[in-house]
Coordinates of C-alpha atoms (C1' of nucleotides) in Angstrom, one line a residue:
Chain R
X264 CA 112.4 67.7 40.2
X265 CA 111.3 65.7 37.2
X266 CA 112.2 67.3 33.9
X267 CA 109.6 66.8 31.2
X268 CA 109.4 67.1 27.4
X269 CA 105.8 67.6 26.1
X270 CA 105.0 66.8 22.5
X271 CA 101.6 67.4 20.9
X272 CA 100.8 69.0 17.6
X273 CA 97.7 70.7 19.0
X274 CA 99.0 73.9 20.4
X275 CA 96.0 74.5 22.6
X276 CA 96.2 71.1 24.2
X277 CA 99.9 71.2 24.6
X278 CA 100.0 74.5 26.5
X279 CA 97.0 73.5 28.6
X280 CA 98.7 70.2 29.6
X281 CA 101.9 72.0 30.1
X282 CA 100.4 74.4 32.5
X283 CA 98.7 71.6 34.3
X284 CA 101.8 69.6 34.8
X285 CA 103.7 72.7 35.9
X286 CA 101.3 73.2 38.7
X287 CA 102.7 70.1 40.3
X288 CA 105.6 70.9 42.6
X289 CA 107.9 68.1 41.5
X290 CA 107.3 68.4 37.8
X291 CA 108.7 70.8 35.4
X292 CA 108.1 71.0 31.6
X293 CA 111.4 72.1 30.2
X294 CA 110.6 71.7 26.5
X295 CA 107.6 71.5 24.2
X296 CA 107.4 70.2 20.6
X297 CA 104.7 70.2 18.0
X298 CA 106.4 67.6 15.7
X299 CA 107.9 64.2 16.3
X300 CA 111.4 65.0 14.9
X301 CA 111.4 68.2 16.9
X302 CA 110.5 66.2 20.0
X303 CA 113.5 63.9 19.6
X304 CA 115.9 66.8 19.1
X305 CA 114.6 68.7 22.1
X306 CA 114.5 65.7 24.4
X307 CA 118.1 64.9 23.7
X308 CA 119.2 68.5 23.9
X309 CA 117.6 69.0 27.3
X310 CA 118.3 65.5 28.5
X311 CA 114.8 65.2 29.9
X312 CA 113.7 62.6 32.4
X313 CA 110.3 61.9 30.9
X314 CA 108.8 62.5 27.5
X315 CA 105.0 62.9 27.3
X316 CA 104.1 62.1 23.7
X317 CA 101.0 62.4 21.7
X318 CA 100.5 59.3 19.5
X319 CA 99.6 61.1 16.3
X320 CA 101.9 63.9 15.3
X321 CA 103.4 65.1 12.0
X322 CA 107.0 64.1 11.4
X323 CA 107.4 61.1 13.5
X324 CA 104.5 59.6 15.5
X325 CA 104.8 59.0 19.2
X326 CA 105.9 55.5 18.9
X327 CA 108.7 56.3 16.5
X328 CA 109.8 59.1 18.8
X329 CA 109.9 56.6 21.7
X330 CA 112.0 54.2 19.5
X331 CA 114.5 57.0 18.8
X332 CA 114.7 58.0 22.4
X333 CA 115.2 54.5 23.6
X334 CA 118.5 54.5 21.7
X335 CA 119.6 58.1 22.0
X336 CA 118.5 58.8 25.5
X337 CA 118.1 55.5 27.3
X338 CA 117.5 57.0 30.8
X339 CA 114.4 58.9 29.5
X340 CA 111.1 57.3 30.2
X341 CA 108.2 57.7 27.6
X342 CA 104.6 58.2 28.3
X343 CA 102.2 58.1 25.3
X344 CA 98.9 59.9 25.4
X345 CA 96.4 59.3 22.7
X346 CA 92.8 60.1 21.7
X347 CA 92.1 56.9 19.9
X348 CA 93.5 54.0 21.8
X349 CA 93.8 51.2 19.3
X350 CA 95.0 47.8 20.7
X351 CA 97.7 47.5 18.1
X352 CA 99.3 50.8 19.1
X353 CA 99.7 49.7 22.6
X354 CA 101.6 46.6 21.6
X355 CA 103.9 48.5 19.3
X356 CA 104.4 51.1 22.0
X357 CA 105.4 48.6 24.5
X358 CA 107.7 47.0 22.0
X359 CA 109.3 50.4 21.5
X360 CA 110.1 50.6 25.2
X361 CA 107.3 52.9 26.2
X362 CA 106.4 52.4 29.9
X363 CA 103.3 54.6 30.1
X364 CA 100.2 54.5 27.9
X365 CA 97.1 56.5 28.5
X366 CA 94.0 57.6 26.6
X367 CA 93.1 61.2 26.8
X368 CA 89.9 60.2 28.5
X369 CA 91.6 59.3 31.7
X370 CA 91.4 61.7 34.6
X371 CA 93.9 64.4 34.9
X372 CA 95.4 63.4 38.2
X373 CA 96.5 60.1 36.6
X374 CA 98.8 61.8 34.2
X375 CA 101.0 63.4 36.8
X376 CA 101.1 60.1 38.8
X377 CA 102.0 58.1 35.7
X378 CA 104.8 60.5 34.9
X379 CA 106.3 59.9 38.4
X380 CA 105.8 56.2 38.1
X381 CA 107.6 56.1 34.7
X382 CA 110.4 58.3 35.9
X383 CA 111.0 55.9 38.7
X384 CA 111.3 53.0 36.2
X385 CA 107.8 51.7 36.7
X386 CA 105.1 51.0 34.2
X387 CA 101.5 52.0 33.8
X388 CA 99.1 51.2 31.0
X389 CA 95.5 52.1 31.1
X390 CA 93.6 48.9 32.3
X391 CA 90.9 49.2 29.7
X392 CA 93.3 49.5 26.8
X393 CA 95.3 46.6 28.2
X394 CA 92.2 44.5 28.2
X395 CA 91.3 45.5 24.7
X396 CA 94.8 44.7 23.5
X397 CA 94.7 41.3 25.0
X398 CA 91.2 40.6 23.6
X399 CA 92.3 41.8 20.1
X400 CA 95.3 39.6 20.1
X401 CA 98.2 39.8 17.6
X402 CA 97.8 40.9 14.0
X403 CA 97.2 37.9 11.8
X404 CA 98.5 39.8 8.8
X405 CA 101.8 39.1 7.2
X406 CA 104.0 42.2 6.7
X407 CA 103.3 42.3 3.0
X408 CA 99.5 42.0 3.6
X409 CA 99.6 44.9 6.0
X410 CA 101.6 46.9 3.4
X411 CA 99.1 46.3 0.7
X412 CA 96.2 46.9 2.9
X413 CA 97.7 50.2 4.0
X414 CA 98.0 51.2 0.3
X415 CA 94.4 50.2 -0.2
X416 CA 93.3 52.4 2.7
X417 CA 93.0 55.5 0.5
X418 CA 90.4 53.8 -1.7
X419 CA 92.6 53.6 -4.7
X420 CA 91.8 51.0 -7.4
X421 CA 93.8 47.8 -7.6
X422 CA 96.0 48.9 -10.5
X423 CA 97.2 51.9 -8.6
X424 CA 98.0 49.8 -5.5
X425 CA 99.9 47.3 -7.6
X426 CA 101.8 50.1 -9.2
X427 CA 102.7 51.7 -5.9
X428 CA 103.7 48.4 -4.3
X429 CA 105.6 47.3 -7.4
X430 CA 103.5 44.1 -7.6
X431 CA 101.3 42.6 -10.2
X432 CA 97.6 43.4 -9.9
X433 CA 96.8 39.7 -9.4
X434 CA 99.2 39.5 -6.5
X435 CA 97.6 42.5 -4.9
X436 CA 94.2 40.9 -5.2
X437 CA 95.5 37.7 -3.6
X438 CA 97.0 39.6 -0.6
X439 CA 93.8 41.6 -0.2
X440 CA 91.8 38.5 -0.5
X441 CA 93.9 36.8 2.2
X442 CA 93.6 39.9 4.5
X443 CA 89.9 40.0 4.0
X444 CA 89.4 36.4 5.0
X445 CA 91.7 36.9 8.0
X446 CA 89.8 40.0 9.1
X447 CA 86.4 38.5 8.3
X448 CA 85.5 41.3 5.9
X449 CA 83.3 41.3 2.9
X450 CA 85.5 43.6 0.9
X451 CA 88.9 45.3 1.2
X452 CA 87.4 48.5 2.4
X453 CA 85.8 46.8 5.3
X454 CA 89.1 45.0 5.9
X455 CA 90.8 48.4 6.0
X456 CA 88.3 49.7 8.5
X457 CA 88.8 46.6 10.8
X458 CA 92.5 46.7 10.6
X459 CA 92.5 50.4 11.4
X460 CA 90.2 49.9 14.4
X461 CA 92.5 47.2 15.8
X462 CA 95.6 49.3 15.1
X463 CA 97.0 46.7 12.7
X464 CA 97.8 49.2 10.1
Chain Y
X113 CA 83.0 87.6 35.4
X114 CA 82.2 85.4 32.4
X115 CA 80.6 82.1 33.3
X116 CA 81.7 79.2 31.1
X117 CA 80.5 75.7 30.3
X118 CA 83.3 73.4 29.0
X119 CA 82.4 70.3 27.1
X120 CA 84.9 67.7 25.8
X121 CA 84.8 64.0 26.0
X122 CA 88.5 63.7 26.8
X123 CA 88.8 64.1 30.5
X124 CA 92.5 65.0 30.4
X125 CA 92.0 67.8 27.9
X126 CA 88.8 69.1 29.5
X127 CA 90.4 69.6 32.9
X128 CA 93.6 71.0 31.4
X129 CA 91.6 73.5 29.4
X130 CA 89.4 74.2 32.4
X131 CA 92.4 75.0 34.6
X132 CA 93.8 77.2 31.9
X133 CA 90.7 79.2 31.5
X134 CA 90.3 79.5 35.2
X135 CA 93.7 81.1 35.4
X136 CA 92.2 84.2 33.7
X137 CA 90.8 86.6 36.2
X138 CA 87.6 87.4 34.3
X139 CA 86.8 83.8 33.3
X140 CA 85.2 81.1 35.4
X141 CA 84.4 77.6 34.4
X142 CA 81.2 76.8 36.3
X143 CA 80.4 73.5 34.6
X144 CA 82.0 70.7 32.7
X145 CA 80.5 68.0 30.5
X146 CA 81.8 64.9 28.8
X147 CA 78.8 64.4 26.5
X148 CA 76.7 66.6 24.3
X149 CA 73.3 66.0 26.0
X150 CA 74.9 66.6 29.4
X151 CA 76.4 69.8 28.0
X152 CA 73.0 71.1 27.0
X153 CA 71.5 70.3 30.4
X154 CA 74.3 71.8 32.4
X155 CA 74.4 75.0 30.3
X156 CA 70.8 75.6 30.8
X157 CA 70.9 74.7 34.5
X158 CA 73.8 77.1 35.1
X159 CA 72.6 79.7 32.6
X160 CA 76.2 80.1 31.4
X161 CA 77.4 83.0 29.3
X162 CA 79.6 81.1 27.0
X163 CA 79.8 77.4 26.0
X164 CA 83.1 76.0 24.8
X165 CA 82.3 72.9 22.9
X166 CA 84.4 70.1 21.4
X167 CA 83.1 69.2 18.0
X168 CA 83.2 65.4 18.3
X169 CA 81.5 64.1 21.4
X170 CA 79.3 61.2 22.3
X171 CA 75.6 62.0 22.6
X172 CA 75.2 65.2 20.6
X173 CA 78.1 66.7 18.7
X174 CA 79.2 70.3 19.3
X175 CA 77.1 71.7 16.5
X176 CA 73.9 69.9 17.7
X177 CA 74.6 71.3 21.2
X178 CA 74.9 74.8 19.7
X179 CA 71.6 74.4 17.9
X180 CA 69.9 73.3 21.1
X181 CA 71.4 76.2 23.1
X182 CA 70.5 78.7 20.4
X183 CA 66.8 77.9 21.2
X184 CA 66.9 77.1 24.9
X185 CA 69.5 79.6 26.0
X186 CA 69.7 82.4 23.4
X187 CA 71.9 84.7 25.4
X188 CA 74.6 82.1 25.6
X189 CA 77.4 82.3 23.0
X190 CA 79.0 79.2 21.6
X191 CA 82.7 78.6 20.8
X192 CA 83.5 75.4 19.0
X193 CA 87.0 73.8 19.3
X194 CA 88.0 71.0 17.1
X195 CA 91.0 68.8 16.2
X196 CA 90.1 68.2 12.6
X197 CA 88.7 71.4 11.0
X198 CA 86.7 70.3 8.0
X199 CA 85.4 73.2 5.9
X200 CA 81.8 71.8 6.0
X201 CA 81.7 71.7 9.8
X202 CA 82.5 75.4 9.9
X203 CA 79.5 76.2 7.6
X204 CA 77.2 74.0 9.7
X205 CA 78.4 75.6 12.9
X206 CA 77.8 79.1 11.6
X207 CA 74.4 78.1 10.5
X208 CA 73.7 76.8 14.0
X209 CA 74.5 80.2 15.4
X210 CA 78.0 79.5 16.6
X211 CA 80.1 82.6 16.8
X212 CA 83.5 81.2 17.7
X213 CA 85.3 78.4 15.8
X214 CA 88.9 77.3 16.5
X215 CA 91.1 74.4 15.7
X216 CA 93.0 72.9 18.6
X217 CA 96.2 73.9 16.9
X218 CA 95.7 77.6 17.7
X219 CA 97.6 79.2 20.4
X220 CA 96.3 79.1 23.9
X221 CA 96.0 82.9 24.4
X222 CA 93.5 82.9 21.5
X223 CA 91.0 80.8 23.3
X224 CA 90.5 83.2 26.2
X225 CA 90.3 86.2 23.9
X226 CA 87.7 84.5 21.7
X227 CA 85.6 83.6 24.7
X228 CA 85.6 87.3 25.6
X229 CA 84.8 88.3 22.0
X230 CA 81.9 85.9 21.8
X231 CA 80.5 86.8 25.2
X232 CA 80.4 90.4 24.0
X233 CA 78.4 89.4 21.0
X234 CA 81.3 89.3 18.5
X235 CA 82.5 86.6 16.2
X236 CA 85.8 84.9 15.6
X237 CA 86.6 82.1 13.2
X238 CA 90.1 80.9 12.6
X239 CA 91.3 82.6 9.4
X240 CA 92.8 79.5 7.9
X241 CA 89.7 77.5 8.4
X242 CA 87.6 80.3 6.9
X243 CA 89.8 80.4 3.9
X244 CA 89.5 76.6 3.5
X245 CA 85.7 76.8 3.8
X246 CA 85.5 79.4 1.1
X247 CA 87.8 77.4 -1.1
X248 CA 85.8 74.2 -0.6
X249 CA 82.5 75.9 -1.4
X250 CA 79.2 74.3 -0.7
X251 CA 78.4 70.7 -0.8
X252 CA 77.3 69.7 -4.3
X253 CA 75.6 66.6 -2.9
X254 CA 71.8 66.4 -2.7
X255 CA 70.5 65.3 0.7
X256 CA 69.8 61.9 -0.4
X257 CA 73.2 61.4 -2.0
X258 CA 74.8 62.5 1.2
X259 CA 72.7 60.0 3.1
X260 CA 73.7 57.1 0.9
X261 CA 77.3 58.1 0.9
X262 CA 77.2 58.2 4.7
X263 CA 75.9 54.6 4.7
X264 CA 78.6 53.6 2.3
X265 CA 81.2 55.0 4.6
X266 CA 81.4 51.8 6.6
X267 CA 82.5 49.8 3.6
X268 CA 79.3 47.8 3.4
X269 CA 78.3 46.3 0.1
X270 CA 75.6 47.8 -2.0
X271 CA 72.8 45.5 -1.0
X272 CA 73.3 46.3 2.6
X273 CA 73.2 50.0 1.9
X274 CA 70.1 49.6 -0.2
X275 CA 68.5 47.7 2.7
X276 CA 69.4 50.2 5.3
X277 CA 68.3 53.1 3.1
X278 CA 65.1 51.4 2.0
X279 CA 66.1 51.8 -1.6
X280 CA 66.6 49.5 -4.5
X281 CA 70.2 48.5 -5.1
X282 CA 70.1 50.1 -8.5
X283 CA 69.0 53.5 -7.1
X284 CA 71.8 53.3 -4.6
X285 CA 74.3 52.7 -7.3
X286 CA 72.9 55.7 -9.2
X287 CA 73.2 58.0 -6.2
X288 CA 76.7 56.8 -5.5
X289 CA 77.6 57.2 -9.2
X290 CA 76.3 60.8 -9.1
X291 CA 78.2 61.5 -5.9
X292 CA 81.4 60.0 -7.3
X293 CA 81.2 62.2 -10.4
X294 CA 80.5 65.3 -8.4
X295 CA 83.4 64.5 -6.0
X296 CA 85.6 63.5 -8.9
X297 CA 86.3 60.1 -7.3
X298 CA 87.1 56.8 -9.0
X299 CA 85.0 54.7 -6.7
X300 CA 82.6 55.2 -3.8
X301 CA 85.3 54.7 -1.2
X302 CA 87.4 57.5 -2.6
X303 CA 84.2 59.6 -2.7
X304 CA 83.6 58.8 1.0
X305 CA 87.1 59.9 1.8
X306 CA 86.7 63.2 -0.1
X307 CA 83.4 64.0 1.4
X308 CA 84.7 63.3 4.8
X309 CA 87.7 65.5 4.3
X310 CA 85.5 68.4 3.2
X311 CA 83.1 67.8 6.0
X312 CA 80.2 67.1 3.6
X313 CA 79.1 64.0 5.4
Chain A
dA187 C1' 116.3 16.7 4.1
dA188 C1' 111.8 17.7 4.6
dT189 C1' 108.2 20.7 6.0
dT190 C1' 106.1 24.9 6.6
dG191 C1' 105.1 29.6 5.7
dC192 C1' 105.8 33.8 3.2
dC193 C1' 106.5 36.1 -1.2
dC194 C1' 105.3 36.6 -6.0
dA195 C1' 102.9 35.5 -10.1
dT196 C1' 99.3 33.7 -13.7
dG197 C1' 94.8 32.4 -15.4
dA198 C1' 89.9 31.5 -15.2
dC199 C1' 85.4 32.2 -13.2
dG200 C1' 81.6 34.5 -11.4
dT201 C1' 79.9 38.3 -9.0
dC202 C1' 80.0 43.1 -7.7
dT203 C1' 80.1 47.8 -9.2
dG204 C1' 80.0 51.9 -12.0
dT205 C1' 77.9 53.9 -16.2
dC206 C1' 74.4 55.1 -19.2
dA207 C1' 69.8 55.6 -21.1
dT208 C1' 65.2 55.9 -19.8
dG209 C1' 61.1 57.0 -17.3
dG210 C1' 57.5 58.3 -13.8
dG211 C1' 56.1 61.1 -9.6
dC212 C1' 56.6 65.3 -7.1
dG213 C1' 57.3 70.1 -5.5
dC214 C1' 59.1 74.7 -6.5
dG215 C1' 59.8 79.0 -8.9
dG216 C1' 59.3 81.6 -13.2
Chain K
dC205 C1' 51.3 76.3 -16.6
dC206 C1' 55.7 74.6 -17.6
dG207 C1' 60.2 73.7 -16.9
dC208 C1' 63.7 72.2 -13.6
dG209 C1' 65.7 69.6 -10.2
dC210 C1' 65.4 66.0 -6.9
dC211 C1' 63.6 61.4 -5.8
dC212 C1' 63.0 56.6 -7.1
dA213 C1' 63.3 52.8 -10.2
dT214 C1' 64.7 49.4 -14.1
dG215 C1' 67.7 47.2 -17.5
dA216 C1' 71.9 46.4 -20.0
dC217 C1' 76.8 46.5 -20.5
dA218 C1' 81.8 46.7 -19.5
dG219 C1' 85.1 46.6 -16.4
dA220 C1' 86.7 46.0 -11.7
dC221 C1' 86.9 42.9 -8.0
dG222 C1' 87.1 38.6 -5.0
dT223 C1' 87.9 33.6 -5.2
dC224 C1' 90.2 29.6 -6.3
dA225 C1' 93.7 26.5 -8.2
dT226 C1' 98.3 26.3 -9.2
dG227 C1' 103.2 26.9 -9.2
dG228 C1' 108.1 28.5 -8.4
dG229 C1' 111.7 30.7 -5.2
dC230 C1' 113.3 31.4 -0.7
dA231 C1' 114.2 31.4 4.4
dA232 C1' 113.4 29.4 8.8
dT233 C1' 112.2 25.4 11.5
dT234 C1' 112.1 20.6 12.4

DNA sequence: AATTGCCCATGACGTCTGTCATGGGCGCGG
DNA sequence: CCGCGCCCATGACAGACGTCATGGGCAATT
């Protein structure tokens, strides 16, 4: 019997997935969480075999949860399920020790089988996402550029970004200019959109 | 026995929800669709009693499907389920004749009960969303302003927007300026963010 | 020790953008 | 009929923004 933690902030989805997994004879959902921090706590508390994590959650996101669990519950395998599969997320997830990565568009039979694979120590990432990740390559942004771009994401004017990043406005513009050229964007907002699409911020 | 069409582009979610609804004695999912146009076709073909629709789908979105069904299958009730409940969407949905509106964060028992309510001719909208919708009020944007703002959403420069809207660049700037003041934003990108958040574009 | 790359900053230049004033055409309701 | 609001447009101005050249400090690599 494989003991599972299920984490997703959407109640409806979480219980539906839970019921579905419970229908399998060898799978048992022993805990559910709506938030990332809650997920870590419950996973450790119940010493689950596999954690099925939504990527976007309040508190900690799925990848952060996986990082925590890799340290605090090394025997637990992590499967990440997501609506929007950005290439960058896959990379970060794999770096965090995640062994299963699926978009929510995959067929339902896959999930159970991936849970079993991961519990057995195997890996499974969605082939299409894997291809995208390879095609997208690594982020060309330096850490600082990514920071600044992230701050620019809300649409704030330069001065506010500079203020929040504790940089001079000129420096902010330089970083953004660099990021824009690297991302082949005509302005920083386009750059933000591209970086988001590729999961680089 | 209430006959249901279930439409959601996320395969995993769709089958999970389907199984969950099928567990209820009086509910039966007779058709599933991954796209809006497919949903309309199947709903008519099976003459379903209730359509459970995801808001964001390829093809037609949930509201567009509801509009079609209101004409082509008037006896069918529509329930819209969504991840991101923007106030504006609720308004548009109600205008399209939708009688059930739920965020995916609601508890799972609610869905079945809302399906029954809607089938019986009743209404149910999530109280929290309703409150937000009332608080947000109606969109202050003129149709043309909304158009232009939508085109600006991708981060394109003014000239491109003007080109795609068949307007002069000056006019575009005027519209955007109006929208920005109405939305209390410092630049058009902030305006886009606000309008999106409120479901006005 | 030298090179390379990232981090931070400044200043100057030209363009893009947002604002404001203004005006004409059009449809709707008083 | 006459206002009113929306649609479209132009022109001018100030400030924001993107680009470029330049330079110093620092860590890692060679």
